[in-house]
mmCIF file of C-alpha atoms in Angstrom:
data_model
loop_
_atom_site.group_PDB
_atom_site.id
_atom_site.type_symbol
_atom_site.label_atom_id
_atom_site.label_comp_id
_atom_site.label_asym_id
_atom_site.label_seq_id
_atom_site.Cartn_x
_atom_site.Cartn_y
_atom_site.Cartn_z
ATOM 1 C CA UNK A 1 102.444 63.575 87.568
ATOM 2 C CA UNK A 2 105.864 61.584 87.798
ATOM 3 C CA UNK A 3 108.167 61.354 85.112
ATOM 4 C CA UNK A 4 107.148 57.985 84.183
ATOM 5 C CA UNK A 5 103.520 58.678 84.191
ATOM 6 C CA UNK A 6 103.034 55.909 86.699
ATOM 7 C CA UNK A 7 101.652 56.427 89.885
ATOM 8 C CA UNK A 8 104.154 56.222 92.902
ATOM 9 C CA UNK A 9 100.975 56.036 95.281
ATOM 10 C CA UNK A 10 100.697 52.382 94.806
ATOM 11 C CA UNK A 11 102.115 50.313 97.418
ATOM 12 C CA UNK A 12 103.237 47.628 94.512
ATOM 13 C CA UNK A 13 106.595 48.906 92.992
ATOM 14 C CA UNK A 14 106.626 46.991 89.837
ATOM 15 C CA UNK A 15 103.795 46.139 87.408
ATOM 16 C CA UNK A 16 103.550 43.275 84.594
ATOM 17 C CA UNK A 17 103.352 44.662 81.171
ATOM 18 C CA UNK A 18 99.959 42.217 80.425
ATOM 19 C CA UNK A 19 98.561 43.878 83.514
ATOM 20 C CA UNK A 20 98.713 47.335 81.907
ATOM 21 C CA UNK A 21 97.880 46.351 78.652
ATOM 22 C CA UNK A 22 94.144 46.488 77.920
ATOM 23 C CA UNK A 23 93.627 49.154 80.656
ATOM 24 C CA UNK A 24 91.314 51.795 80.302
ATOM 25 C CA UNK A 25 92.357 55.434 79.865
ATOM 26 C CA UNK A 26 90.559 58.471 80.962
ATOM 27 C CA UNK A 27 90.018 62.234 79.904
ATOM 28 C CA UNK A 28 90.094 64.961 82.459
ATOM 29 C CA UNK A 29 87.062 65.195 82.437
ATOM 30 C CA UNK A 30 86.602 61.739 83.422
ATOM 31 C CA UNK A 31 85.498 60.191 79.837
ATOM 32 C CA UNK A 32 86.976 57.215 79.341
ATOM 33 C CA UNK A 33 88.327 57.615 75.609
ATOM 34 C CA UNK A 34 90.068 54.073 75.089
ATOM 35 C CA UNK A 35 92.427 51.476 75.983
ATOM 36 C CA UNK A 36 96.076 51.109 76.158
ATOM 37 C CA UNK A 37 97.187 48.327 73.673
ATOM 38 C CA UNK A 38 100.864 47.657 74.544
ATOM 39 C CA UNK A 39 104.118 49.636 75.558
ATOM 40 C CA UNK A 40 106.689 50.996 73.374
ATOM 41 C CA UNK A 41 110.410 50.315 75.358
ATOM 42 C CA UNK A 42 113.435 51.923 74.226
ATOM 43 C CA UNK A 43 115.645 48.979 73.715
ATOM 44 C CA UNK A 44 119.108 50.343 74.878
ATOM 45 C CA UNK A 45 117.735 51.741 78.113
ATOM 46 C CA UNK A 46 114.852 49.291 78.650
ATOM 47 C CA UNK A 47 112.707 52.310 79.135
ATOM 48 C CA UNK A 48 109.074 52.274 78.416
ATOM 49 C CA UNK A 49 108.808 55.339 76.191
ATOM 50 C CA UNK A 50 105.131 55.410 74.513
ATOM 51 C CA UNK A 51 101.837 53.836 75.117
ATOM 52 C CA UNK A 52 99.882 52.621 71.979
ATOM 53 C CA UNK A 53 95.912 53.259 73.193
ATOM 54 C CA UNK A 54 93.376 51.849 71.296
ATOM 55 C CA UNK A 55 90.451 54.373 70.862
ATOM 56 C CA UNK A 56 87.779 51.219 69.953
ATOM 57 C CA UNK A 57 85.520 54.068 68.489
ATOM 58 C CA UNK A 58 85.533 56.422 71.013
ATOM 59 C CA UNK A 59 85.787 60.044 70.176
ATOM 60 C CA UNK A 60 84.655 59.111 66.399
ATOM 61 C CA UNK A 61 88.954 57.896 66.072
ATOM 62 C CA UNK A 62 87.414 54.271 64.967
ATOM 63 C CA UNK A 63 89.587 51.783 65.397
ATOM 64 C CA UNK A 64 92.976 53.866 65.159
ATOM 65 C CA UNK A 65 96.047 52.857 67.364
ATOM 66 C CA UNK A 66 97.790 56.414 68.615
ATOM 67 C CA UNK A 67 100.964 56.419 70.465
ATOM 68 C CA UNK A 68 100.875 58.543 73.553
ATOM 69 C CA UNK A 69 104.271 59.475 75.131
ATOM 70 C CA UNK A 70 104.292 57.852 78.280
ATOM 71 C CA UNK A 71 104.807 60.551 80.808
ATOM 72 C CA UNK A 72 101.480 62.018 79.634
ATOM 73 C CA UNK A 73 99.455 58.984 81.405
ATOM 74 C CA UNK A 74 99.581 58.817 85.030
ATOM 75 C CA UNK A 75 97.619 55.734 86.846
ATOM 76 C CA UNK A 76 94.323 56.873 88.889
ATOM 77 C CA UNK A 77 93.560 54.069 91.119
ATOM 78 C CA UNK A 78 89.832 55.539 91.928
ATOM 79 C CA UNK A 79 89.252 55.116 87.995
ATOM 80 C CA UNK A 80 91.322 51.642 88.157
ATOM 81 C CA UNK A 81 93.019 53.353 84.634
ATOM 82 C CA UNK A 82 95.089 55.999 83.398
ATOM 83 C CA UNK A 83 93.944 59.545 82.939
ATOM 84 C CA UNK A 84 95.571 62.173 80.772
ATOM 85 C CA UNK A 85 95.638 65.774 80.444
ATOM 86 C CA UNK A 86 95.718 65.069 76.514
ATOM 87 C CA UNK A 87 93.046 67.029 74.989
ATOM 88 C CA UNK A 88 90.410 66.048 72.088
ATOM 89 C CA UNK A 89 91.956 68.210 69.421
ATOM 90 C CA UNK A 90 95.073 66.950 70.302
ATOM 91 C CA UNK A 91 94.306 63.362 69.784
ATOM 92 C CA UNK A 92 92.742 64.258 66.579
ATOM 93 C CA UNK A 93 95.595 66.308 65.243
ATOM 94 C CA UNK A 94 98.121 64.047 66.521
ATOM 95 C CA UNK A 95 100.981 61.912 64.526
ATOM 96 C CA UNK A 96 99.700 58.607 64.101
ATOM 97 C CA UNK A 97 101.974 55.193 63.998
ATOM 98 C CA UNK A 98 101.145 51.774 63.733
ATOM 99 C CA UNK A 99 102.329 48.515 64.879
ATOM 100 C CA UNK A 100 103.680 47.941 61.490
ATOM 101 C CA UNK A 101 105.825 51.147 61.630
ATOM 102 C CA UNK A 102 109.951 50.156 62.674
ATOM 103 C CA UNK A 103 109.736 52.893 64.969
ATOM 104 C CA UNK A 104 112.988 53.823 63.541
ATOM 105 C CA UNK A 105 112.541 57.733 62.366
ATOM 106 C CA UNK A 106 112.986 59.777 65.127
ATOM 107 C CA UNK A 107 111.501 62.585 62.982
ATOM 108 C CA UNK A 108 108.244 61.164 62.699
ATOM 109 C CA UNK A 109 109.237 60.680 67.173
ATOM 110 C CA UNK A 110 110.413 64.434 67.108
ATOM 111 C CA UNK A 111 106.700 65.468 65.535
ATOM 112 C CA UNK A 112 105.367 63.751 67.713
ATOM 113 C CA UNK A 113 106.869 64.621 71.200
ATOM 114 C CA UNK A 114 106.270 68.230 69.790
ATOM 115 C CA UNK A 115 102.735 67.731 69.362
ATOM 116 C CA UNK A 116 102.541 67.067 72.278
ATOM 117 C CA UNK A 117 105.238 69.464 74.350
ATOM 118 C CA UNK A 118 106.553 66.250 76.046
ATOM 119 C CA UNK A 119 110.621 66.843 76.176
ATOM 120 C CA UNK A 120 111.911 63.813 73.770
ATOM 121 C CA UNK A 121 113.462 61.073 76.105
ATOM 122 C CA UNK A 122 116.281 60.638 73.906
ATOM 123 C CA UNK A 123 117.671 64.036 74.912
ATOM 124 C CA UNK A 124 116.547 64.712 78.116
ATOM 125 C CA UNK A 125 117.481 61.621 80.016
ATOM 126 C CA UNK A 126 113.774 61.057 80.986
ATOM 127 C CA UNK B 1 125.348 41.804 76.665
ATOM 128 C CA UNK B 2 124.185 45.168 77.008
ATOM 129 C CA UNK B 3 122.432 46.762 80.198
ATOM 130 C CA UNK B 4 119.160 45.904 79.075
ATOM 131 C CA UNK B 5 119.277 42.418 77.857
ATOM 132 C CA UNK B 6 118.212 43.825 74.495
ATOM 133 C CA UNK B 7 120.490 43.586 71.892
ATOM 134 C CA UNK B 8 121.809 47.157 70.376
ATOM 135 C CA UNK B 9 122.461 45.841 67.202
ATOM 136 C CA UNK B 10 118.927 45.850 65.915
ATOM 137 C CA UNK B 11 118.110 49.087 63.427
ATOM 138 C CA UNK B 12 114.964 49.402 65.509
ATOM 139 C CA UNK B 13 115.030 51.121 68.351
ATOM 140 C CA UNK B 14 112.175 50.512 70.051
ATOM 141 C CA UNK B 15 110.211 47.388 70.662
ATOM 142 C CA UNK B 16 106.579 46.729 71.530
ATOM 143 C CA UNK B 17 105.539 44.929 74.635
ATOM 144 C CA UNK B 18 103.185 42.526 73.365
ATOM 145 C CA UNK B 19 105.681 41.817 70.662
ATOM 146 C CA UNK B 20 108.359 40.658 73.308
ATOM 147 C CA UNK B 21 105.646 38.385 74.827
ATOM 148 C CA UNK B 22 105.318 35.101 73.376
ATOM 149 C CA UNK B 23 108.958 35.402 72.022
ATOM 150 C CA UNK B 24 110.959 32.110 73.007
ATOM 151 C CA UNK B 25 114.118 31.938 74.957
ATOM 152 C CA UNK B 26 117.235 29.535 74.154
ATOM 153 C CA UNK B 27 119.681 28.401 76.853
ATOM 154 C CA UNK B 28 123.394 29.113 75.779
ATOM 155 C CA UNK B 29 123.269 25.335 74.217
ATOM 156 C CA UNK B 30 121.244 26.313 71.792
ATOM 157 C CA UNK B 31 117.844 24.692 73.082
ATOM 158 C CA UNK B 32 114.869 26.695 73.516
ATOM 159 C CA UNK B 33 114.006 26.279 77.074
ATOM 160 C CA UNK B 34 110.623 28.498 77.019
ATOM 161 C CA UNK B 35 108.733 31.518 75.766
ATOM 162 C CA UNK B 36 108.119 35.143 77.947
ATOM 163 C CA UNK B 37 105.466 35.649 79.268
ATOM 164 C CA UNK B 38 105.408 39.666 79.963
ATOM 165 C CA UNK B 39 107.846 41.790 81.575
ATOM 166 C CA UNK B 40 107.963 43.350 85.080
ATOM 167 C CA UNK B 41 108.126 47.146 84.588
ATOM 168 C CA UNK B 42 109.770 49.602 87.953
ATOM 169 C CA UNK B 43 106.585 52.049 88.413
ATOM 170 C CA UNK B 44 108.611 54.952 89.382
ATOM 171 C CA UNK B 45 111.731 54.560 86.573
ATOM 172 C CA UNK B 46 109.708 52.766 83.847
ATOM 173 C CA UNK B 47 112.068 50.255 83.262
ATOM 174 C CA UNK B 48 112.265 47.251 82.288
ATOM 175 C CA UNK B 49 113.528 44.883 85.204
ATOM 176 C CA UNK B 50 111.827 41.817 85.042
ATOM 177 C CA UNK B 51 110.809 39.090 82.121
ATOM 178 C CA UNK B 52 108.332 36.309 83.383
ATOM 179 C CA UNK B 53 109.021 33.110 81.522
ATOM 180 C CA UNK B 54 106.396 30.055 81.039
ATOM 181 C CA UNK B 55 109.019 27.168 80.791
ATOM 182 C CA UNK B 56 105.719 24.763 79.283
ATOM 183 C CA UNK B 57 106.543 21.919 79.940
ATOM 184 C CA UNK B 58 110.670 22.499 79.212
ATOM 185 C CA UNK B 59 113.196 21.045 80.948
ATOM 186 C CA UNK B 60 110.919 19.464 83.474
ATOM 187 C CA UNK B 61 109.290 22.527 85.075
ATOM 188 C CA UNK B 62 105.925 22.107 84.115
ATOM 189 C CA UNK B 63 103.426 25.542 83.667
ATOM 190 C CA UNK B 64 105.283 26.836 86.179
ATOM 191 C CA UNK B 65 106.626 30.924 85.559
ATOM 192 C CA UNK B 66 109.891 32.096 86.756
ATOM 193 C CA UNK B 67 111.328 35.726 87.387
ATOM 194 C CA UNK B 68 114.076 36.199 85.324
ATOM 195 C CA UNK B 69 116.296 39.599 85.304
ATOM 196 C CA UNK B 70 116.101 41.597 82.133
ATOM 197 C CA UNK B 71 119.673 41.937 81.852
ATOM 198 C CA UNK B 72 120.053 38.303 81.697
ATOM 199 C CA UNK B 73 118.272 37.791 78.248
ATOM 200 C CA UNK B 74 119.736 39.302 74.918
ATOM 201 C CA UNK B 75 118.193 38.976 71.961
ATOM 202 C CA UNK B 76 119.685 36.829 68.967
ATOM 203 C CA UNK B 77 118.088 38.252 65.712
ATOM 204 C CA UNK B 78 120.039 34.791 64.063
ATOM 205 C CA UNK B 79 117.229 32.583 66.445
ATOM 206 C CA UNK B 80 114.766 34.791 66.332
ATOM 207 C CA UNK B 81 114.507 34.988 70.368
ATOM 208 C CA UNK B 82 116.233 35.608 73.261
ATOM 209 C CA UNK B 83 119.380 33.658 74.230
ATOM 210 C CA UNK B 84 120.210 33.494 78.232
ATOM 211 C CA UNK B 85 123.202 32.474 79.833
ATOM 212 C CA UNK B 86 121.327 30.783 82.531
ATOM 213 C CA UNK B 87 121.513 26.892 83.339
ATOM 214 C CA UNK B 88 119.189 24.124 83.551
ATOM 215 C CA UNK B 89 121.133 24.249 87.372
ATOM 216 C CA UNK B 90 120.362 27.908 88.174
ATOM 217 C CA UNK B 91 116.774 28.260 87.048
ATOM 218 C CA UNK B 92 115.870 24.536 88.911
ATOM 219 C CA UNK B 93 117.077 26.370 92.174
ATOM 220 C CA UNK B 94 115.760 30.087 92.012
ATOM 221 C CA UNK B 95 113.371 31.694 93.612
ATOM 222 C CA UNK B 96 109.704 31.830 92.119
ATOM 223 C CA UNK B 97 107.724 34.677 92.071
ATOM 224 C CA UNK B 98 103.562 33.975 90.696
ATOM 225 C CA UNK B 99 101.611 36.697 88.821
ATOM 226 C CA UNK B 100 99.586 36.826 91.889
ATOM 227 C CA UNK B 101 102.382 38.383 93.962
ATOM 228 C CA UNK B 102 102.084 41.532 94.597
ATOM 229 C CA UNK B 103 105.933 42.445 94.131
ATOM 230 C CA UNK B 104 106.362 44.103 97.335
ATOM 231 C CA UNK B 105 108.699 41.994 99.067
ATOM 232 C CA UNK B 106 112.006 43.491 98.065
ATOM 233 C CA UNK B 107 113.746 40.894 100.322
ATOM 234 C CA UNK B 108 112.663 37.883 97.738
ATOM 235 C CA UNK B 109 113.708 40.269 94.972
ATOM 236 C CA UNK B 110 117.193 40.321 97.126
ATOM 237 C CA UNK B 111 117.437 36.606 96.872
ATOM 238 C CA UNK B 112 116.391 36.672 92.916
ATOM 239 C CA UNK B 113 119.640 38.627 92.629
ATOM 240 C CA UNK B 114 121.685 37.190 94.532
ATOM 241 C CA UNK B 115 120.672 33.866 92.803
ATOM 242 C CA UNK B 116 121.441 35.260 89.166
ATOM 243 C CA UNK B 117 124.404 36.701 90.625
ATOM 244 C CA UNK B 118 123.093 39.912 88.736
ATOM 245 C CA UNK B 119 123.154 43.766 90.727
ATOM 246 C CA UNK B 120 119.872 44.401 91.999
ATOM 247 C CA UNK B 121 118.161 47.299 90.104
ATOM 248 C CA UNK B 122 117.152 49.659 92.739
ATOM 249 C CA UNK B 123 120.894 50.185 94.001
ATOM 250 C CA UNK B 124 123.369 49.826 91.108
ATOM 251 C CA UNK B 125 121.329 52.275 88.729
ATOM 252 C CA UNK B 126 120.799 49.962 86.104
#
């Protein structure tokens, strides 16, 4: 996987942010277990950081919004989505945030790059 | 202006994708010249690089989008969108890129830059 967690297969170097938005997002095992909603960008570096997927029911999450760090979705172009190595319990354990969050405690960001062993971007010039 | 085009100033440090789209854009005059339309993400650094701007109907451009470098829109919290210091002149003459290109052709990116007089991305390290 690349640092970014997209896929530097693709002969097309840059993507549109409503392209990826809405795209589906796959287990490893191949289930597809929902649908990324927007991107989180840092706005100092104009980084994309975090993916918000949409789990539309899948997994019994209902109609939660998660926020994924980005470098744990890397884009399959056989599935035409995004698979990642994040696990069930994971999701289900994992720090939630919403749209209406300001994004501005980077404790509730520290949880949640610990949950999920991801090195924070803020420190390790991801 | 920061590196970014996004102004540091905010107390939020990171900003949703679908909540940059739609946002309008004002000419240094004041006058709101059109609204993004998404941004153009770099698949291998994750960043930011690109905004796509629907000009509807503004300024005499029709529907038409235009590729507009990230670092050339900052956001005014006081207008509630981003402010540009690009003229009526500049964006009549540039170079137009469609969401059905395929973003390959680095040497139209080239003349993007060179147009906005702005350091193209994949050298300076932006």
């Amino acid at each position: 996987m690349d640092q970014t967690g997209m896929s530097t297969t693709s002969p097309k170097p840059l993507i549109e942010s409503d392209r990826v938005e809405g795209t589906a997002v796959y287990a490893a095992n191949g289930h597809r277990i929902g649908t990324i909603k927007c991107l989180v960008i840092e706005k100092v570096s104009g980084k994309v950081v975090y993916a918000t997927m949409s789990f539309g029911g899948f997994l019994g999450f209902g109609n939660k919004l998660h926020t994924i760090p980005w470098e744990k979705l890397v884009y399959d172009p056989s599935l035409g989505g995004y698979r990642t190595d994040i696990t069930e319990d994971q999701l289900r354990a994992a720090p939630t945030f919403t749209q209406d969050d300001d994004w501005s405690d980077r404790s509730r960001e520290r949880d949640l790059h610990e949950h999920y062993r991801v090195p924070p971007y803020w420190i390790s010039g991801f």
